[in-house]
Short mmCIF file of C-alpha atoms in Angstrom, two decimals:
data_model
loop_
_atom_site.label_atom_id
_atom_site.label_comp_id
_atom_site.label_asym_id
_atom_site.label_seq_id
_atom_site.Cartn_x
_atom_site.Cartn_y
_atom_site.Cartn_z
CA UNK F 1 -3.66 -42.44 49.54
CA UNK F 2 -0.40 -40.99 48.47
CA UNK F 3 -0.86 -42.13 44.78
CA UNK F 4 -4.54 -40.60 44.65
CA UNK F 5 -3.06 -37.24 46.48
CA UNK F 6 0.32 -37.55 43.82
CA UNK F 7 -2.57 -38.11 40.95
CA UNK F 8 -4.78 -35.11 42.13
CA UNK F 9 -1.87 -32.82 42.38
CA UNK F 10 -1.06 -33.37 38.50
CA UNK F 11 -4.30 -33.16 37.61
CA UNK F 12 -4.44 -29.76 39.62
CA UNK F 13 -1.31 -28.63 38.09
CA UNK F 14 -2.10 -29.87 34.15
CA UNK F 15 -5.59 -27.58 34.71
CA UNK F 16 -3.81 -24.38 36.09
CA UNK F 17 -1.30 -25.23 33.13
CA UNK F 18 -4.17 -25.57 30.25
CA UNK F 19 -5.86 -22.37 32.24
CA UNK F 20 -2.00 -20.63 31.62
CA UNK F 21 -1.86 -21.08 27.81
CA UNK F 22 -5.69 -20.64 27.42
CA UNK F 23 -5.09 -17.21 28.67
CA UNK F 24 -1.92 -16.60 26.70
CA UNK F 25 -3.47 -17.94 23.84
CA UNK F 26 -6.26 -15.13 24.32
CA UNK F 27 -4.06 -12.12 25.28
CA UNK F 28 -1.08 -12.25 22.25
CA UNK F 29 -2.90 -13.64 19.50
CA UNK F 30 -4.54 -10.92 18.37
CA UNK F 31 -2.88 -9.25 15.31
CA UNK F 32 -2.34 -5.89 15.10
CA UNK F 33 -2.54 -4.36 11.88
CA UNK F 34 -2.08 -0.55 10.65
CA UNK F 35 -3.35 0.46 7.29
CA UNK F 36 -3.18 4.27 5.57
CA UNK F 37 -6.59 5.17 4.46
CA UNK F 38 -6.38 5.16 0.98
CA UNK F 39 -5.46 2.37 -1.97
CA UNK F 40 -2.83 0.52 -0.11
CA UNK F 41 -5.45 -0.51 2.45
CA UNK F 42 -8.39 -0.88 0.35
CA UNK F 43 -7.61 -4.79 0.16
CA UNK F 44 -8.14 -5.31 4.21
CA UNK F 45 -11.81 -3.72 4.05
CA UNK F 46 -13.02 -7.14 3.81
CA UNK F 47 -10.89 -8.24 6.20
CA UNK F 48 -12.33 -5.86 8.87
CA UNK F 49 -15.68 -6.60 8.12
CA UNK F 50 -14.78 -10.33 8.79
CA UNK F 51 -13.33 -9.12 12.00
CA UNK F 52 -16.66 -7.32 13.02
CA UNK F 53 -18.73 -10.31 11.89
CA UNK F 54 -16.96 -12.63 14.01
CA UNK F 55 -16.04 -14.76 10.46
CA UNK F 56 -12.46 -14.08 10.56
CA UNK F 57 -10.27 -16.84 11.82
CA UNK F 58 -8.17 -15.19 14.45
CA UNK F 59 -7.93 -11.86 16.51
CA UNK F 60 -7.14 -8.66 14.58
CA UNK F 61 -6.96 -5.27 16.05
CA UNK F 62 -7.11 -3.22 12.64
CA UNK F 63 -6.12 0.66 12.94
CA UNK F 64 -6.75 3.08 9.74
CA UNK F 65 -4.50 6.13 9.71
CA UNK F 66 -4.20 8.74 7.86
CA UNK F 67 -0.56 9.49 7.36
CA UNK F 68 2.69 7.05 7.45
CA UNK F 69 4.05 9.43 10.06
CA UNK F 70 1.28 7.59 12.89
CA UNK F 71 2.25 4.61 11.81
CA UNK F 72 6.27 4.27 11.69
CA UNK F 73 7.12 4.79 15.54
CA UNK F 74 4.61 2.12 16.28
CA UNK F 75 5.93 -0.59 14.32
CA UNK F 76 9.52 0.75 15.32
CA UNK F 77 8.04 0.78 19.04
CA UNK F 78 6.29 -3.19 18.59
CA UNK F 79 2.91 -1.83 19.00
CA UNK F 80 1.81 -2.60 15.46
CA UNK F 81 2.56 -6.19 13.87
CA UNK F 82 1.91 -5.88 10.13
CA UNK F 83 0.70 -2.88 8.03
CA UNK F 84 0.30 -1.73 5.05
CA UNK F 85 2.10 1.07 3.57
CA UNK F 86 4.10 2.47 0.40
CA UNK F 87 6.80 0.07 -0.95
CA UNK F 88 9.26 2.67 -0.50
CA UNK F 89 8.60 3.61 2.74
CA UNK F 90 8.92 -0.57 3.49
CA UNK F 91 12.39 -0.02 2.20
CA UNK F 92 13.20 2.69 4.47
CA UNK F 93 11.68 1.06 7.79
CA UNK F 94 14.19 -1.67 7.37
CA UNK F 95 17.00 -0.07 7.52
CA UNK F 96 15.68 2.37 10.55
CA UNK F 97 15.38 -0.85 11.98
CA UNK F 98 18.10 -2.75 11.01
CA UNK F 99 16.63 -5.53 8.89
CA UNK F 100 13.72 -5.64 11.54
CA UNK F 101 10.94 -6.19 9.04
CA UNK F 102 9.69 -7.67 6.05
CA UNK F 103 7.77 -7.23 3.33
CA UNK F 104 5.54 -10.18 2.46
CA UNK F 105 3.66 -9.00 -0.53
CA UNK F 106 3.04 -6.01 -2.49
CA UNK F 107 -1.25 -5.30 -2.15
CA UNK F 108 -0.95 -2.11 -4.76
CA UNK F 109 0.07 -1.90 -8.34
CA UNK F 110 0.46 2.04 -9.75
CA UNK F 111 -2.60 4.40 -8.47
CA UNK F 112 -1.51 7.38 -11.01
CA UNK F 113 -2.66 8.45 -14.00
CA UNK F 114 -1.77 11.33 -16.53
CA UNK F 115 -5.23 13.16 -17.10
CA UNK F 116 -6.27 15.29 -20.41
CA UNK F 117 -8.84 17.71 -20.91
CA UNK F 118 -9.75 17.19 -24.19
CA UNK F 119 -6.04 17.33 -25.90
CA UNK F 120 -5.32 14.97 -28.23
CA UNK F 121 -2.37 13.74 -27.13
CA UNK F 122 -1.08 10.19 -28.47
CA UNK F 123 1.77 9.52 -26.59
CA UNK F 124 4.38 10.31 -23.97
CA UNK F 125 6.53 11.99 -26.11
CA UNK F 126 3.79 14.26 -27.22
CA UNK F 127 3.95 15.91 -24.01
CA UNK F 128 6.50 17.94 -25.39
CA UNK F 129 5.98 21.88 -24.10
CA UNK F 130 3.03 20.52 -22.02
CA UNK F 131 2.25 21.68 -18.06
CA UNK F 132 1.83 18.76 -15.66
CA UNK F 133 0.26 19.08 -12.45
CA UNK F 134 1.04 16.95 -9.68
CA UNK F 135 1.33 16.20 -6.10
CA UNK F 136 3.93 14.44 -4.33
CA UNK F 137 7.01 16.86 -5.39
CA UNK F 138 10.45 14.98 -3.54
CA UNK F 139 8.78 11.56 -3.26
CA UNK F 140 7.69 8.67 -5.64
CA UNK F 141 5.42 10.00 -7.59
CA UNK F 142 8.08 12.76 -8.65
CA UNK F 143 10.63 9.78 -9.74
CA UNK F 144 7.60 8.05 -11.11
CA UNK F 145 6.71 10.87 -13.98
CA UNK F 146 10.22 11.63 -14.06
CA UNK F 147 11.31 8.06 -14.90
CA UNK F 148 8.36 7.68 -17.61
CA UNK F 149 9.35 10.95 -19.40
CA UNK F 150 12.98 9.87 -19.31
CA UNK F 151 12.51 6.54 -20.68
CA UNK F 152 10.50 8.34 -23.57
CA UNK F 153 12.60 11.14 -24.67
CA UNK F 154 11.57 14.09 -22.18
CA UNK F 155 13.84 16.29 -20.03
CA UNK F 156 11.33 16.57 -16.99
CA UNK F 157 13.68 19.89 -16.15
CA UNK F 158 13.55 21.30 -20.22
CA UNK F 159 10.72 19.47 -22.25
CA UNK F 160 7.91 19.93 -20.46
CA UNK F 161 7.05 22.63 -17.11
CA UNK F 162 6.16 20.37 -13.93
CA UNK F 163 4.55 22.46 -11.23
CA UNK F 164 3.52 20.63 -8.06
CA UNK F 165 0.70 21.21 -5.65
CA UNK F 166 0.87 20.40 -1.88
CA UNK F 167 -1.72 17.96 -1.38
CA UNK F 168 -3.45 15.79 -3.87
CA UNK F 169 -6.85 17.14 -3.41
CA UNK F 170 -5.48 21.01 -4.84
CA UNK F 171 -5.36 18.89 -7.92
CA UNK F 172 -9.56 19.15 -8.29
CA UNK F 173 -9.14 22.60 -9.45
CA UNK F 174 -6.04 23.03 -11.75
CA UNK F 175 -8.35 23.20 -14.83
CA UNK F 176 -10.27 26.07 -13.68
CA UNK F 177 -7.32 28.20 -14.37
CA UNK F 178 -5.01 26.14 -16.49
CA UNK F 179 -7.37 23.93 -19.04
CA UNK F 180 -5.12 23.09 -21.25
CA UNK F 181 -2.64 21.64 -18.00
CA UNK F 182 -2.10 18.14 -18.04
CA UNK F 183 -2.62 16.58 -14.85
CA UNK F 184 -1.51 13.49 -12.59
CA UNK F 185 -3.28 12.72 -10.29
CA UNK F 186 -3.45 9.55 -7.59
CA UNK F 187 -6.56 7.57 -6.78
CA UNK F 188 -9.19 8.54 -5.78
CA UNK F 189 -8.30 11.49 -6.89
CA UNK F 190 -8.19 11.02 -10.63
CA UNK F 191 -11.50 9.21 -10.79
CA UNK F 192 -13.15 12.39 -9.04
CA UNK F 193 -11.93 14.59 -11.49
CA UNK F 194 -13.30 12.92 -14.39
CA UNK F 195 -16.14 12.20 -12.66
CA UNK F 196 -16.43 16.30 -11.98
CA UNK F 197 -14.87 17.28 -15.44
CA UNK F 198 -17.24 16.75 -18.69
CA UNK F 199 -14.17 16.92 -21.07
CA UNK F 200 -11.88 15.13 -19.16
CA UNK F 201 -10.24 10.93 -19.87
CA UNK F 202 -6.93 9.30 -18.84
CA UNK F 203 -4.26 9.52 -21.31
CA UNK F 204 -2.30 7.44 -19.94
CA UNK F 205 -1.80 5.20 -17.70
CA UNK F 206 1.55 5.64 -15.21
CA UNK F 207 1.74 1.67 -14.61
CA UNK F 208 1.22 0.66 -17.70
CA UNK F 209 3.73 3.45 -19.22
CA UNK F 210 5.95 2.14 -16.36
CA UNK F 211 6.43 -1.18 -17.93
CA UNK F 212 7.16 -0.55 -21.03
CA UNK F 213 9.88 1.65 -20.23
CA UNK F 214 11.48 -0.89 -17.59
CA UNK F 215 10.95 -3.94 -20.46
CA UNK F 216 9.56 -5.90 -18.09
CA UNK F 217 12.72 -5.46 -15.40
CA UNK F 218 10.39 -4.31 -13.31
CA UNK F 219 6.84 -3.40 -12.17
CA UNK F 220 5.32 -0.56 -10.56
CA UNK F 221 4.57 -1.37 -6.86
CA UNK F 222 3.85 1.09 -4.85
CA UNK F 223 1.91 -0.58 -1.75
CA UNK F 224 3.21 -3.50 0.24
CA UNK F 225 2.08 -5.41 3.49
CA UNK F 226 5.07 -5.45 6.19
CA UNK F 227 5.28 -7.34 9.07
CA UNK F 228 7.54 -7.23 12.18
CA UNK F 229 10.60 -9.46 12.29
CA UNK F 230 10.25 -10.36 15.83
CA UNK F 231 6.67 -11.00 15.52
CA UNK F 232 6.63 -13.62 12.37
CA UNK F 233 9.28 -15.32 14.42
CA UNK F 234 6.88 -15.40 17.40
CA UNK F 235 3.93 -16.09 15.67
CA UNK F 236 4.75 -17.84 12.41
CA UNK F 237 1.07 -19.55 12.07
CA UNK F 238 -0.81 -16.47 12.89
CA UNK F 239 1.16 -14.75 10.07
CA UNK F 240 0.50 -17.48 7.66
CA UNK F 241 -3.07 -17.11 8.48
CA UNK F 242 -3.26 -13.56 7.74
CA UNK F 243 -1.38 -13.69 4.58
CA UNK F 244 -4.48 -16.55 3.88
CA UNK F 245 -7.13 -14.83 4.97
CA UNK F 246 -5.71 -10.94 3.52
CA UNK F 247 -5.64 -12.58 -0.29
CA UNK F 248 -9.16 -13.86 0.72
CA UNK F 249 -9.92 -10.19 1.32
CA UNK F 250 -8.61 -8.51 -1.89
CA UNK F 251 -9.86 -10.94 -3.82
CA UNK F 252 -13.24 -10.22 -3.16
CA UNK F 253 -12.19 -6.71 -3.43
CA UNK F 254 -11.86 -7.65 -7.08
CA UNK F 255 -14.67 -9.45 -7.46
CA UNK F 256 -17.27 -7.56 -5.15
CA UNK F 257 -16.61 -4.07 -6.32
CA UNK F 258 -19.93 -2.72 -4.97
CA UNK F 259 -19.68 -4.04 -1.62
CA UNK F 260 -15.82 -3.28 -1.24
CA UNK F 261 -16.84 0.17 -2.40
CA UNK F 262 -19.53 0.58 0.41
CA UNK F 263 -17.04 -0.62 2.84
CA UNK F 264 -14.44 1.79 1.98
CA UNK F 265 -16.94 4.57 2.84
CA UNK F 266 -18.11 3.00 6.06
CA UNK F 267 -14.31 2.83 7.50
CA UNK F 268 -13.68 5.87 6.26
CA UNK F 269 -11.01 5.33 3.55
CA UNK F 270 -13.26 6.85 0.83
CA UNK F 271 -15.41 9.81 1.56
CA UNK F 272 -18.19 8.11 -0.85
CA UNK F 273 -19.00 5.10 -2.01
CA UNK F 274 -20.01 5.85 -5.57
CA UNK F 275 -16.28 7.30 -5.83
CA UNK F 276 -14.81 4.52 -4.23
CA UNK F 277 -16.88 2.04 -6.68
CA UNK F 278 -15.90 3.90 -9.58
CA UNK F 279 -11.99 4.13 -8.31
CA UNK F 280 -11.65 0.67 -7.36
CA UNK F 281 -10.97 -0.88 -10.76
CA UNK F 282 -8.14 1.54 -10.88
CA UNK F 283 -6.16 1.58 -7.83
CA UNK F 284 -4.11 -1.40 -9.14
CA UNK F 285 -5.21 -4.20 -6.22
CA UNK F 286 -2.94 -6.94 -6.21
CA UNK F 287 -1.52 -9.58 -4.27
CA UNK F 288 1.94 -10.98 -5.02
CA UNK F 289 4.44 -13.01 -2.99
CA UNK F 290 7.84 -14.49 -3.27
CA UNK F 291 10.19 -14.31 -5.78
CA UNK F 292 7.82 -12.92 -8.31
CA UNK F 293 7.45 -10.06 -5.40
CA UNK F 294 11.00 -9.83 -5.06
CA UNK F 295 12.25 -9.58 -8.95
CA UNK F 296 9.48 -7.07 -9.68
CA UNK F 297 9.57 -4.52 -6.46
CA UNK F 298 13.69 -4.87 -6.07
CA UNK F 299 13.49 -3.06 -10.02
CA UNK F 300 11.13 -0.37 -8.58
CA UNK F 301 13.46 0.36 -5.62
CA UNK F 302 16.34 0.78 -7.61
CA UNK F 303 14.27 2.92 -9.84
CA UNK F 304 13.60 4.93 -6.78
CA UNK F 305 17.26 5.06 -5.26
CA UNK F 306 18.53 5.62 -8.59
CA UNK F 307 16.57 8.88 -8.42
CA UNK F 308 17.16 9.33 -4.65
CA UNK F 309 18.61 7.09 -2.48
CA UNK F 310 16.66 8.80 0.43
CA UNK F 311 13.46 7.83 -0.68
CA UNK F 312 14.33 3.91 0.17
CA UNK F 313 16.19 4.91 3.00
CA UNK F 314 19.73 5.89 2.14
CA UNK F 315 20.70 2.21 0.77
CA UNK F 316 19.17 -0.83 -1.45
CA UNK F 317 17.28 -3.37 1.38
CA UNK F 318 19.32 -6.43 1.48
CA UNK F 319 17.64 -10.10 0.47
CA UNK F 320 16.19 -10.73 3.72
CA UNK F 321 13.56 -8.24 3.38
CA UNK F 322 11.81 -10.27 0.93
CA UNK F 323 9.72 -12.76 2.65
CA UNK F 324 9.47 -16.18 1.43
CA UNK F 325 11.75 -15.34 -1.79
#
């Protein structure tokens, strides 16, 4: 009697046990992921379609915001897991959190491009006594143009007149009133203006002029995927998993164009689909890991701390915020 009682009692105990980590299991695997609407998240639309079809392997809670500021105190606060944000602003989240995240690939190439309206302008150089438009005065794009026009000649502060508008979108209407500006402009933003503008075609374009001044020391990256320190150590196979499952997802944002594009306007990251379609091809999706990652975005950092070591957080990230390099 006492061995069947002994036997029961294990059996009850194994049961409440399995019951324990079935319930764990179904509370903290979900994966929370934060993504800015715009290019650096266009890669997880797939992704979140997976998640509402029920096709995606694990649990994701995927949030869309619409400026980095909603997103930083909740990865600082452990109530986001991974996201996807600027490279830069990767590089200034670890040291606000003291090596307490990495970056474990870079999702977005270059989204800008320098737009004419009809010039004929052949090269960098012949921006000479030229106005450029732009957004994003005191952050990368800034040290972007001003990096290209260095490595080609210009004085950004003598050669040419930059003027800078507050918000991409102000960009729609420069040629109203300055036609003969030059202009650069971010995705989507670019492709609606020469989808608006008759005249209008990309001179050049600010990834490709990138690498030819860097000679190949480094690459334009300017969106990464991050992920929590504390969480890849507690969760190293649902990580892995993503990072499977996320290439999965730009891939087919490659390949798919017209359904990525429809998704993008369904979650809101592109107002229309026809844009988004149009834009895609442009908005430099990527997906590199490792020590190609690392050799490639550690030469755009310094580019950017070179210029201002604010803008990647005061210092150079050390080599522990390179996953898997």
């Amino acid at each position: 009697m006492m061995k069947k009682l002994t036997s029961l009692l294990l059996s009850v105990v194994l049961l409440v046990s399995l019951l324990a980590c079935g319930a764990w299991a179904k509370t903290n695997s979900t994966v929370r992921v934060a993504g800015l609407k715009g290019p650096t998240t266009m890669g997880l639309v797939n992704l979140l379609a997976m998640e509402e079809n029920g096709t995606a392997s694990q649990k994701y809670d995927l949030q869309l915001y619409g400026a980095a500021d909603e997103i930083v105190p909740k990865l600082i606060k452990g109530q986001v897991d991974i996201a996807a944000i600027p490279a830069n602003l990767a590089a200034t989240l670890y040291q606000k959190t003291n090596g307490g995240i990495q970056v474990m690939a870079v999702n977005t190439l270059g989204v800008l491009s320098l737009l004419g309206n009809g010039q004929e302008i052949a090269s960098i150089a012949d921006l000479a006594g030229k106005i450029i438009y732009a957004s994003g005065q005191g952050a990368n794009p800034e040290y972007i143009l001003r990096y290209v026009l260095n490595g080609n000649g210009l004085d950004p502060d003598k050669d040419v007149t930059i003027r800078f508008v507050g918000e991409g979108s102000e960009l729609l209407t420069v040629w109203q009133t300055d036609p003969e500006a030059v202009i650069m402009a971010p995705q989507p933003v670019a492709t609606s203006i020469l989808m608006q503008n008759e005249n209008a075609r990309t001179l050049f374009n600010m990834t490709d002029e990138w690498g030819r001044v860097s000679g190949g020391d480094s690459t334009l990256m300017m969106g990464c995927v991050i992920v929590r320190n504390e969480f890849l150590q507690e969760n190293p196979g649902a990580v892995a998993l993503f990072l499977q499952e996320y290439a999965a997802s730009i891939e087919k944002a490659q390949s798919d164009v017209e359904g990525t594009a429809a998704l993008c306007e369904q979650y809101g990251l592109i107002p229309k689909a026809a844009l988004a379609q149009k834009a895609i091809p442009s908005c430099g999706l990527t997906f590199v890991t490792g020590a190609e990652m690392k050799s490639a975005l550690s030469g755009y950092l310094q580019v950017m701390f070179d210029a201002d070591p604010k803008s990647v957080g005061g210092a150079m990230p050390g080599d522990d915020f390179y996953y898997g390099a």
